[in-house]
Each structure stands twice: as C-alpha cells, then as structure tokens.
C-alpha positions in Angstrom: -30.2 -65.2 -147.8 -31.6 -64.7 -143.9 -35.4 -66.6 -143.6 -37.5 -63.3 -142.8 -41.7 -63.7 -142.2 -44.2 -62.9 -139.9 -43.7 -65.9 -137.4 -47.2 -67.2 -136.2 -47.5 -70.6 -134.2 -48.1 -72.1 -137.6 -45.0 -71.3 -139.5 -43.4 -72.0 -135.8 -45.1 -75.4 -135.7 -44.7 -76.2 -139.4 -40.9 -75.9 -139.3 -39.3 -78.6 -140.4 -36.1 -79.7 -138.9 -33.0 -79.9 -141.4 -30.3 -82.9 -140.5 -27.0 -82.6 -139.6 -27.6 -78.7 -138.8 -30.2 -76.2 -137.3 -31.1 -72.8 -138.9 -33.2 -70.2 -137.7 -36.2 -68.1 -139.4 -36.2 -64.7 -138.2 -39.4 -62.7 -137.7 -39.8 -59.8 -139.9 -41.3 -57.4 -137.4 -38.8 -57.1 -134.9 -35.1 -57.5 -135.8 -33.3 -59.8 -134.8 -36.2 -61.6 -133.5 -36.3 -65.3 -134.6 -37.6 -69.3 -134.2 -34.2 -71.5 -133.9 -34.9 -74.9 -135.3 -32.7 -77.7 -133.7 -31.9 -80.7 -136.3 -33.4 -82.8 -132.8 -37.0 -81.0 -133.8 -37.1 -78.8 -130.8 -37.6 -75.2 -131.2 -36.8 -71.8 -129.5 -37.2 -68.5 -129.3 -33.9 -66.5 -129.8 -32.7 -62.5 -130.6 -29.7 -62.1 -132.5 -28.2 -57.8 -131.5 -24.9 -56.4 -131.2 -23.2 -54.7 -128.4 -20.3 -53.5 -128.0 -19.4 -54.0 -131.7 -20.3 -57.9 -130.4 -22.5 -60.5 -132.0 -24.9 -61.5 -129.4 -27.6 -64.4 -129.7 -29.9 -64.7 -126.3 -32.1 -67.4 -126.1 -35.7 -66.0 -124.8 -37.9 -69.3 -124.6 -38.4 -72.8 -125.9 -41.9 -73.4 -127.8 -44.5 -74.2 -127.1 -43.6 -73.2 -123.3 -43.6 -69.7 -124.8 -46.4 -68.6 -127.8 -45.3 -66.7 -130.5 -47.2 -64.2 -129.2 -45.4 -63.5 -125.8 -41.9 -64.0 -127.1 -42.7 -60.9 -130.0 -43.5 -59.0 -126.8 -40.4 -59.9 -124.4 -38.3 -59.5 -127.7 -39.3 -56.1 -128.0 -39.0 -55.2 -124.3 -35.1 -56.6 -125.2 -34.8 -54.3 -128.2 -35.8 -51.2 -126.2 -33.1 -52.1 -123.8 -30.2 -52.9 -126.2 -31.2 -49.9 -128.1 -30.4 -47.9 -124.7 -26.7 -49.3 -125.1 -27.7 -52.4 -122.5 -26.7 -56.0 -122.7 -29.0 -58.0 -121.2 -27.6 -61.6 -122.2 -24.4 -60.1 -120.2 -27.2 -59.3 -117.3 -28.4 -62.8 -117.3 -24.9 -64.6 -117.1 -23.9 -61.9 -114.8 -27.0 -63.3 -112.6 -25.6 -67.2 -112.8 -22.7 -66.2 -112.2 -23.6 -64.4 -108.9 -22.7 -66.3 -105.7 -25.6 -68.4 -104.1 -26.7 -69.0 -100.6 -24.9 -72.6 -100.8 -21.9 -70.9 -102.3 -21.9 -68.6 -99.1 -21.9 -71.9 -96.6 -18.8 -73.1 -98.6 -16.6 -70.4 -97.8 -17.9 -69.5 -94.6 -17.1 -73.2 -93.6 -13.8 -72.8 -95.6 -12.8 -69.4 -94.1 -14.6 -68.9 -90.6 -15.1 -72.6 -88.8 -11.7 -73.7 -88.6 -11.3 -70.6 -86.2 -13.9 -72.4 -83.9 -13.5 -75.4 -81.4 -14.0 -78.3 -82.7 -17.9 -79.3 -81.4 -19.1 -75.5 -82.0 -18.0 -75.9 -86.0 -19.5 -79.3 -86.0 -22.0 -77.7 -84.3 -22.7 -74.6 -87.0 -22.0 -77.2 -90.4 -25.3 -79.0 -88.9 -27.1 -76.2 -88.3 -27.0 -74.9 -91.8 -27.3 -78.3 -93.5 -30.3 -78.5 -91.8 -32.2 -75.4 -90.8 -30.8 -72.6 -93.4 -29.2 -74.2 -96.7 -32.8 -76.7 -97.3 -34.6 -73.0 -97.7 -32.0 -70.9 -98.7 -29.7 -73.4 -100.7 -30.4 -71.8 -104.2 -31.4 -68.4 -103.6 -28.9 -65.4 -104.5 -27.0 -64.0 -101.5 -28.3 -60.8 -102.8 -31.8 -62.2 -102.6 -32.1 -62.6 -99.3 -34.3 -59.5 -97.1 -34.8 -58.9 -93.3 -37.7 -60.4 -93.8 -36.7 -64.1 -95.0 -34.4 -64.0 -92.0 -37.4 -63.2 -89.5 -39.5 -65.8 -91.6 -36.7 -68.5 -91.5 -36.0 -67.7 -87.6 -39.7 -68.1 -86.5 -40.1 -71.6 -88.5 -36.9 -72.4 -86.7 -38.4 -71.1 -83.2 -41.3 -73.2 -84.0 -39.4 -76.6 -83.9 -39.8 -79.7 -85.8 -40.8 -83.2 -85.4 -37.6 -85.4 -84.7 -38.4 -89.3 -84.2 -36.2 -91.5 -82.2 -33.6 -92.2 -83.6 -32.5 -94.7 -80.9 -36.3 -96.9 -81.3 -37.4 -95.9 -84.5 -40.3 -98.6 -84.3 -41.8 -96.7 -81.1 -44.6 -95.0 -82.6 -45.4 -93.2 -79.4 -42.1 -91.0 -79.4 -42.5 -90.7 -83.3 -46.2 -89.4 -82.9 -44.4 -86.6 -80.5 -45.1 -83.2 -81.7 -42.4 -80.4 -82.5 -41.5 -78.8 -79.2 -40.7 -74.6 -79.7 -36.4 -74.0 -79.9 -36.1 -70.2 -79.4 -32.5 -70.6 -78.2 -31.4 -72.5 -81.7 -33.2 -69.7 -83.5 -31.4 -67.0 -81.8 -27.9 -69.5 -82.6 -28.7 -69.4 -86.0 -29.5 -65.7 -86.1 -25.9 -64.9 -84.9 -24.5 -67.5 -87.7 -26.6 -65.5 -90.5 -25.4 -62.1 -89.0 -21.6 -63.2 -88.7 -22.0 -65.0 -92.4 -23.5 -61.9 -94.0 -21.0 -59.5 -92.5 -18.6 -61.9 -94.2 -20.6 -61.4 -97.4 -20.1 -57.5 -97.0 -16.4 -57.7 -96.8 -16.3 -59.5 -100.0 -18.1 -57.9 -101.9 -21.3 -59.8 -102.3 -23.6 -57.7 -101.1 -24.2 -54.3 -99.7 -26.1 -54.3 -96.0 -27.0 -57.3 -93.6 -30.3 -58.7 -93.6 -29.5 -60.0 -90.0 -27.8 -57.1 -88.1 -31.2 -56.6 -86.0 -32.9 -59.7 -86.6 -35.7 -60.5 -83.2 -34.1 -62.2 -80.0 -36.1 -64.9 -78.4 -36.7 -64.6 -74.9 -34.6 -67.5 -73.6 -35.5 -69.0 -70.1 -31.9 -70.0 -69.2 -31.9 -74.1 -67.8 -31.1 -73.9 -64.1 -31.2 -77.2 -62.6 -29.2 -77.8 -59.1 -28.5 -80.7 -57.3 -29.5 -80.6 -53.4 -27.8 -81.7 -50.5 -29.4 -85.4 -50.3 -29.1 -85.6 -54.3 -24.9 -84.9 -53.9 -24.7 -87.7 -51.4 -26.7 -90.4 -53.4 -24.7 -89.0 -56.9 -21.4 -89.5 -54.4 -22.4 -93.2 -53.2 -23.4 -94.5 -56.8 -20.1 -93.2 -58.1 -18.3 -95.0 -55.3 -20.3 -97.9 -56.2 -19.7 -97.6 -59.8 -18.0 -100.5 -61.9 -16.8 -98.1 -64.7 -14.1 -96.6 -62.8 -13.1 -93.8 -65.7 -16.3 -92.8 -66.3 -17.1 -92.2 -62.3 -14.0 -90.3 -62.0 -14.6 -88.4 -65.3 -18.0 -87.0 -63.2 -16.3 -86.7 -60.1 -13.6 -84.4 -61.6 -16.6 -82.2 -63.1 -18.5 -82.0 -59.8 -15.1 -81.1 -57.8 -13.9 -78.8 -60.4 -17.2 -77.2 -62.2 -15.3 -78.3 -66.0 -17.3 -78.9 -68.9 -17.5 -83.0 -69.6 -15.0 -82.0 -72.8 -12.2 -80.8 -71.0 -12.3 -83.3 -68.4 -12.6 -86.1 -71.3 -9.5 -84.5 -73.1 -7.3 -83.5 -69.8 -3.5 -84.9 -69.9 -1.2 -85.1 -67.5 1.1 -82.6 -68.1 -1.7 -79.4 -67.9 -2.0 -80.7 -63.9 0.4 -79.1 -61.4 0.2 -81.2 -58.1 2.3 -79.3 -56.1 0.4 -76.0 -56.7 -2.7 -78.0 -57.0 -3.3 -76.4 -60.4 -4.9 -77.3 -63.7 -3.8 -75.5 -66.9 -5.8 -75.6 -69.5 -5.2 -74.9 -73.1 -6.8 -72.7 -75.2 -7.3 -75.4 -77.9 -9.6 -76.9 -75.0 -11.8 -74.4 -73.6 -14.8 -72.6 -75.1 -13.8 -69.6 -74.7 -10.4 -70.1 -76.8 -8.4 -68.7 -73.9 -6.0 -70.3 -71.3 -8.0 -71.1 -68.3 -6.1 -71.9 -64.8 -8.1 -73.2 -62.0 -6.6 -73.8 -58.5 -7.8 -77.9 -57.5 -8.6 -79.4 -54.6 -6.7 -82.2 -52.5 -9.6 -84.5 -53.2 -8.8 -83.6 -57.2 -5.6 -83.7 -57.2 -6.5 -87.3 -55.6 -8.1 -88.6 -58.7 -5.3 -87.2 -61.0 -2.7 -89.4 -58.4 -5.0 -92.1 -58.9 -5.1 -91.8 -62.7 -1.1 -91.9 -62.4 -1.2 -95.4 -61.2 -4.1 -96.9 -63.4 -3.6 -95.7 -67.1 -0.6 -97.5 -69.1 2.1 -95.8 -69.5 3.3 -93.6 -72.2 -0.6 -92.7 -72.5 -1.1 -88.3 -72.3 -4.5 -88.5 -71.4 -5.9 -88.7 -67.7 -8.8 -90.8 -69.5 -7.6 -93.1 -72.5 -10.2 -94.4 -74.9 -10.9 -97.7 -76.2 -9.0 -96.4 -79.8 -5.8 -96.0 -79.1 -4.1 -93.0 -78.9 -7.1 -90.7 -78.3 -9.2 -89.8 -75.0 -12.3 -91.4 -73.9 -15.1 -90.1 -76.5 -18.6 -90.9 -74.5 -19.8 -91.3 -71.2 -24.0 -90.9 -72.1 -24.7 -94.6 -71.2 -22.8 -94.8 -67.9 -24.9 -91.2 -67.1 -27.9 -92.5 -67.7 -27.2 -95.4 -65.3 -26.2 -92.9 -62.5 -29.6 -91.0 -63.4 -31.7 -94.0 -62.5 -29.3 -94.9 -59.7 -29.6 -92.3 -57.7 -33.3 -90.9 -59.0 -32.1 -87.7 -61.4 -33.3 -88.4 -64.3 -33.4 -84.6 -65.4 -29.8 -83.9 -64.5 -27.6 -83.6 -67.3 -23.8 -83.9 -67.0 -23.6 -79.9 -67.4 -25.7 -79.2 -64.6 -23.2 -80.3 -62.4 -21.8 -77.1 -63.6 -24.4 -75.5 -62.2 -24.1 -77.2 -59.0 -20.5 -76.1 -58.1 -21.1 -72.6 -59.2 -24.2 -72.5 -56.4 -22.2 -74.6 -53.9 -19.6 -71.4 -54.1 -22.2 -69.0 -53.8 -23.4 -70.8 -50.5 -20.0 -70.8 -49.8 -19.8 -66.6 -49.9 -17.7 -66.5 -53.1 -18.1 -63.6 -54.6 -19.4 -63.4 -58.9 -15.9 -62.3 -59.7 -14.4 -65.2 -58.1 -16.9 -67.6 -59.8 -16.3 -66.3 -63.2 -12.7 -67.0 -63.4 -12.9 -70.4 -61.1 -15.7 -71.4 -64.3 -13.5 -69.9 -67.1 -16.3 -67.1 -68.3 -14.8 -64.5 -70.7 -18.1 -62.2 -70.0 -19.3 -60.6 -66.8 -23.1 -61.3 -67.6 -22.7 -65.2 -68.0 -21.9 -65.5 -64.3 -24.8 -62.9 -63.7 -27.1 -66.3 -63.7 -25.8 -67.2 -60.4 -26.4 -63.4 -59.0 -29.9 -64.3 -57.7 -28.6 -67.6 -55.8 -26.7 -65.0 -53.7 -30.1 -64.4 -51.1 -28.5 -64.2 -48.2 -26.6 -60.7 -47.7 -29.9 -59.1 -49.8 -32.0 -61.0 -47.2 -29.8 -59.7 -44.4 -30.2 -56.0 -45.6 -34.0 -56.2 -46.2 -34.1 -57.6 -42.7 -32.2 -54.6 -41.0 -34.5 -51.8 -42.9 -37.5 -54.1 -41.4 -36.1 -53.6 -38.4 -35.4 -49.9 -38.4 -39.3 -49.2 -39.3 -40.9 -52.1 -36.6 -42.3 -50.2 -33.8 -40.7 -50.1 -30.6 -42.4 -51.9 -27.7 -43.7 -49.4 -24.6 -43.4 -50.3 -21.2 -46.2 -51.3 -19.6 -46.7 -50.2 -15.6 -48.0 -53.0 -13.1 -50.9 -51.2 -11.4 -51.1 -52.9 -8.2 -47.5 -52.4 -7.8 -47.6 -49.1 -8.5 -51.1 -48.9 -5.3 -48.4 -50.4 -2.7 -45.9 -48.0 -3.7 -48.2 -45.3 -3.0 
C-alpha cells in the first residue's frame, strides 16, 4: 500500500532511511507528488505522472536545498502542465541534450578549419580557447543573443593584461596594463558569424546573433622604410653571419612575399629562365595560385641557394629538423632591428615597403595587387593615397588656370623719349 500524508518538513526530516532499498512517501495533496528516501539518508523531491501511456518519475529538488513548501508549489505548476498533454521531464532531457557552445567549437574545428591555411586555423582554435569558449563554453547555442555577442566583442576590444612571457620575473612589463585590440574583436566577430551560420545549416538554431554585430574602426599599420633605412637594412644583411636568414629577408624585400611563403619556397615553384615564381595554393593566404615575375637580383639568391643547400633537400631554406623548412627567423630580426636602428619594423612591413617603392615607381593599383597576390580590389586600396604625385600634378594645373595673369607694365621715361 502507497505511503500517502500531508508531507511537512517534519515528516520530511523524520524519514527514516530503510537499508538495502529507498521508498518514497507521496504527498496526499497533489498526486503524484512525493519525498524519495535514499537508503544513503539523502532525500528528494520527486513527481511520479504518466504520459503518453508512460510511467514518468522527474526529480524536482533535493532537501533541504528545496522546502516542502516550494516543491508542493513547482509540483503543481508540473501537474497543470502534464494535465495539458506536456512532458516536461522529456523538456528537461530535451534541454541536456541540446548542443552547447563548446559542442559548436568542436565541429566547427572538425568541419570548417581544415579548409583554412595552416597558421589562420591555429590562429582561430586560439582565439576561441581563449576569448569565446572561457565565457561561452557552457551556454546553449540557442542561448546566445545579439547582445552577448556585442557584450563579448567589447570586453575583447578592451584587451587584456598579458605578462611576458619571455621575463616573467620583470615586474615592470607584468605591471603593463591591457592595451585596446579592436582588430581581434572584429576577427572574432567574423568567426562567431561564420560559426553561427554553420549552426543554422544544422539545425541548431534559427537566426544569427552575429550577422550585424559593430565593426571597430581599425587604423590599418602603415609603416615604410625610407631611402637611408633600405641602405643600412641592405649593408647589415650583407654583413650578416646567418646567411639563410639574410637571404630569407632579402627575398621578401625584392619580392614583397609574406615571411611564410618565402620560409616554405622549393625549388621547383622557381622558373629561372622566365624569372618566375609559382606558388601553390597550399602556400598563399588567399588559397589561390599566385605567379609573380622575379628579378635578376632574385633569381640570384635562388642560384645561390642552388649551390649552398645539400642536395636532395626541396626547400630553398632547410631547417635544422630534417626534412622540413626553416621554422623562425624572430631572433636574427631583432638583431637586424638594432643593427640598423628599426626597431618598430616588423618583417611584414617590408611588405609594405615594396608595394610603395612600386607606387614611386608609377605602377598602377592593378598592377600592385596581382604582383602582392590580393584576391580583393580594396586591400590594395591602402596604397591609393601613396600615389600623390599625378593628384598633385592635377591640383597644380587647376591652380594654374585660376592664378592671375601678370600685366605689362610701360617704362615711362622710355615712353617721354619716344615722344
């Protein structure tokens, strides 16, 4: 015969536990409604229904974490819902069932990354270890609003603290405060948007809570090296013990490649008779084939490469591992920087420095976008305002078409001997 009384925190309290099984003593206001007594002496508050022609038991609360009291009250709230043909234990498992945030990370690094160059999926896996997954980690996919993006996107705007790594005993450089990262903020915001519209196509949600999440103004970096600064960066790299490493910076100065593709260039993408460099799409950023025409002085260092590295070795620059192309050059740059008095140049700005020694040369933005490798019209637009001179000559002529003429002026005492 079913326990049924009028459960109070006494009869709750006064339970005692029966070994080797637990039993339950059901309340006799609200059916189903009962105190589950665990043979361990811990108690709970449960609801016994039927759905479904289904025996259901949902548990609503342990005691004394929930009163007598406020279970009754949430068991009724349950009654009124199963009596209007619900199931809310099928509700709740439906709910830990339902994918999370982290679950979302997993197949998007499982499904979308591997599609990416190598560094820019490194590059993203970081990025949501760090900034998204330690606020988001546990949260439902559905959970997530427009306005936890914005929220999440301004903390990451904001910046954080990052000591040293390099001296972590310097307590001046740990003491540094957070300086602001728009740009990562407006990365991430394209990560969230891409990932969500993933989330769409499976099913896991209905909208995107990124699609018009807030651009940060960015202040693109434009750093180029003068005349005087080319000719000292020239005479340290002729200087240079580390031969690889100089030529490695001369090759990105002659040909305006990114420091990766130089690192990973073989032999066989370089054409020395057509003074040509092919390279593969499994090597550019853009995930295209990219062919450049080269200089003689290029095509120089890839002779001189010829002659120097073992051979049987693919790669115009082997690494100390064998088998694989040189992996780091930071501490022979950081040596030229002191050297030759840069210290804010980074490798990538040499970029930057053949794209304006082109534009001084009257190439045209077309010309420089395909000599860099760019895939959109408005990342070579950075260079437009280097091109000053033919703006400069056309302001110049309009100036000259509104300046005033210059009258001629009579000599009067030539003009009294004439008379």
């Amino acid at each position: 015969m079913v326990n049924r009384l009028r459960l109070n925190e006494k009869t709750v309290r006064d339970a005692e536990p029966a070994e080797g099984r637990d039993y339950q003593i059901f309340d006799s206001e609200v059916r189903g409604f009962a105190v589950c007594v665990y043979r361990s002496g811990s108690r709970a508050f449960t609801l016994d229904f039927r759905h479904a022609g289904r025996q259901r038991r949902m548990t609503i609360g342990r005691w004394p974490e929930w009163t007598t009291t406020a279970a009754r009250e949430r068991a009724k709230e349950l009654r009124r819902e199963i009596d209007a043909g619900e199931d809310p234990l099928a509700q709740r498992e439906q709910g830990r069932e339902a994918p999370r945030f982290q679950d979302l990370i997993d197949r998007y690094v499982e499904v979308h990354l591997p599609n990416l160059a190598p560094t820019n999926a490194s590059d993203q896996k970081s990025m949501l270890k760090k900034l998204v997954a330690t606020d988001w980690g546990n949260k439902l996919v559905t959970e997530i609003t427009p306005y936890d993006v914005e929220k999440l996107l301004n903390k990451i705007a904001a910046g954080r603290a990052r000591p040293s790594k390099a001296k972590p005993n310097n307590r001046a450089r740990k003491l540094q405060g957070s300086k602001p990262t728009p740009i990562r903020a407006n990365r991430t915001g394209e990560v969230l948007r891409k990932m969500f519209t993933y989330a769409q196509s499976w099913g896991w949600r209905d909208d995107n809570p990124a699609s018009g999440f807030r651009r940060r103004i960015e202040n693109p970096r434009e750093r180029f090296l003068n005349q005087q600064e080319i000719r000292k960066l020239a005479a340290a790299l002729d200087a240079a013990e580390d031969r690889r490493a100089a030529d490695i910076i001369r090759l990105c100065m002659l040909t305006g490649a990114r420091v990766g593709e130089v690192r990973q260039a073989r032999f066989e993408h370089f054409n020395l008779e057509h003074l040509s460099w092919t390279k593969p799409a499994s090597m550019t950023k853009q995930r295209k084939i990219h062919r450049l025409p080269i200089s003689d002085e290029a095509a120089a260092i890839v002779r001189q490469r010829q002659m120097l590295v073992p051979r049987g070795s693919p790669w115009l620059f082997p690494g100390d591992v064998p088998g694989q192309p040189v992996k780091e050059i930071r501490r022979f740059w950081i040596q030229i920087q002191k050297e030759v008095g840069i210290p804010d140049v980074r490798i990538h700005d040499l970029r930057h420095t053949f794209a304006s020694l082109l534009v001084s040369g009257g190439a045209s933005l077309e010309m420089i976008g395909k000599l860099l490798g760019h895939s959109q019209t408005q990342t070579t637009q950075r260079y437009a305002h280097l091109m000053d001179s033919p703006l400069r000559a056309g302001v110049d002529a309009v100036a000259s078409a509104f300046r005033p003429r210059p009258k001629l002026v009579h000599d009067a005492v030539d003009e009294r001997k004439a008379g």
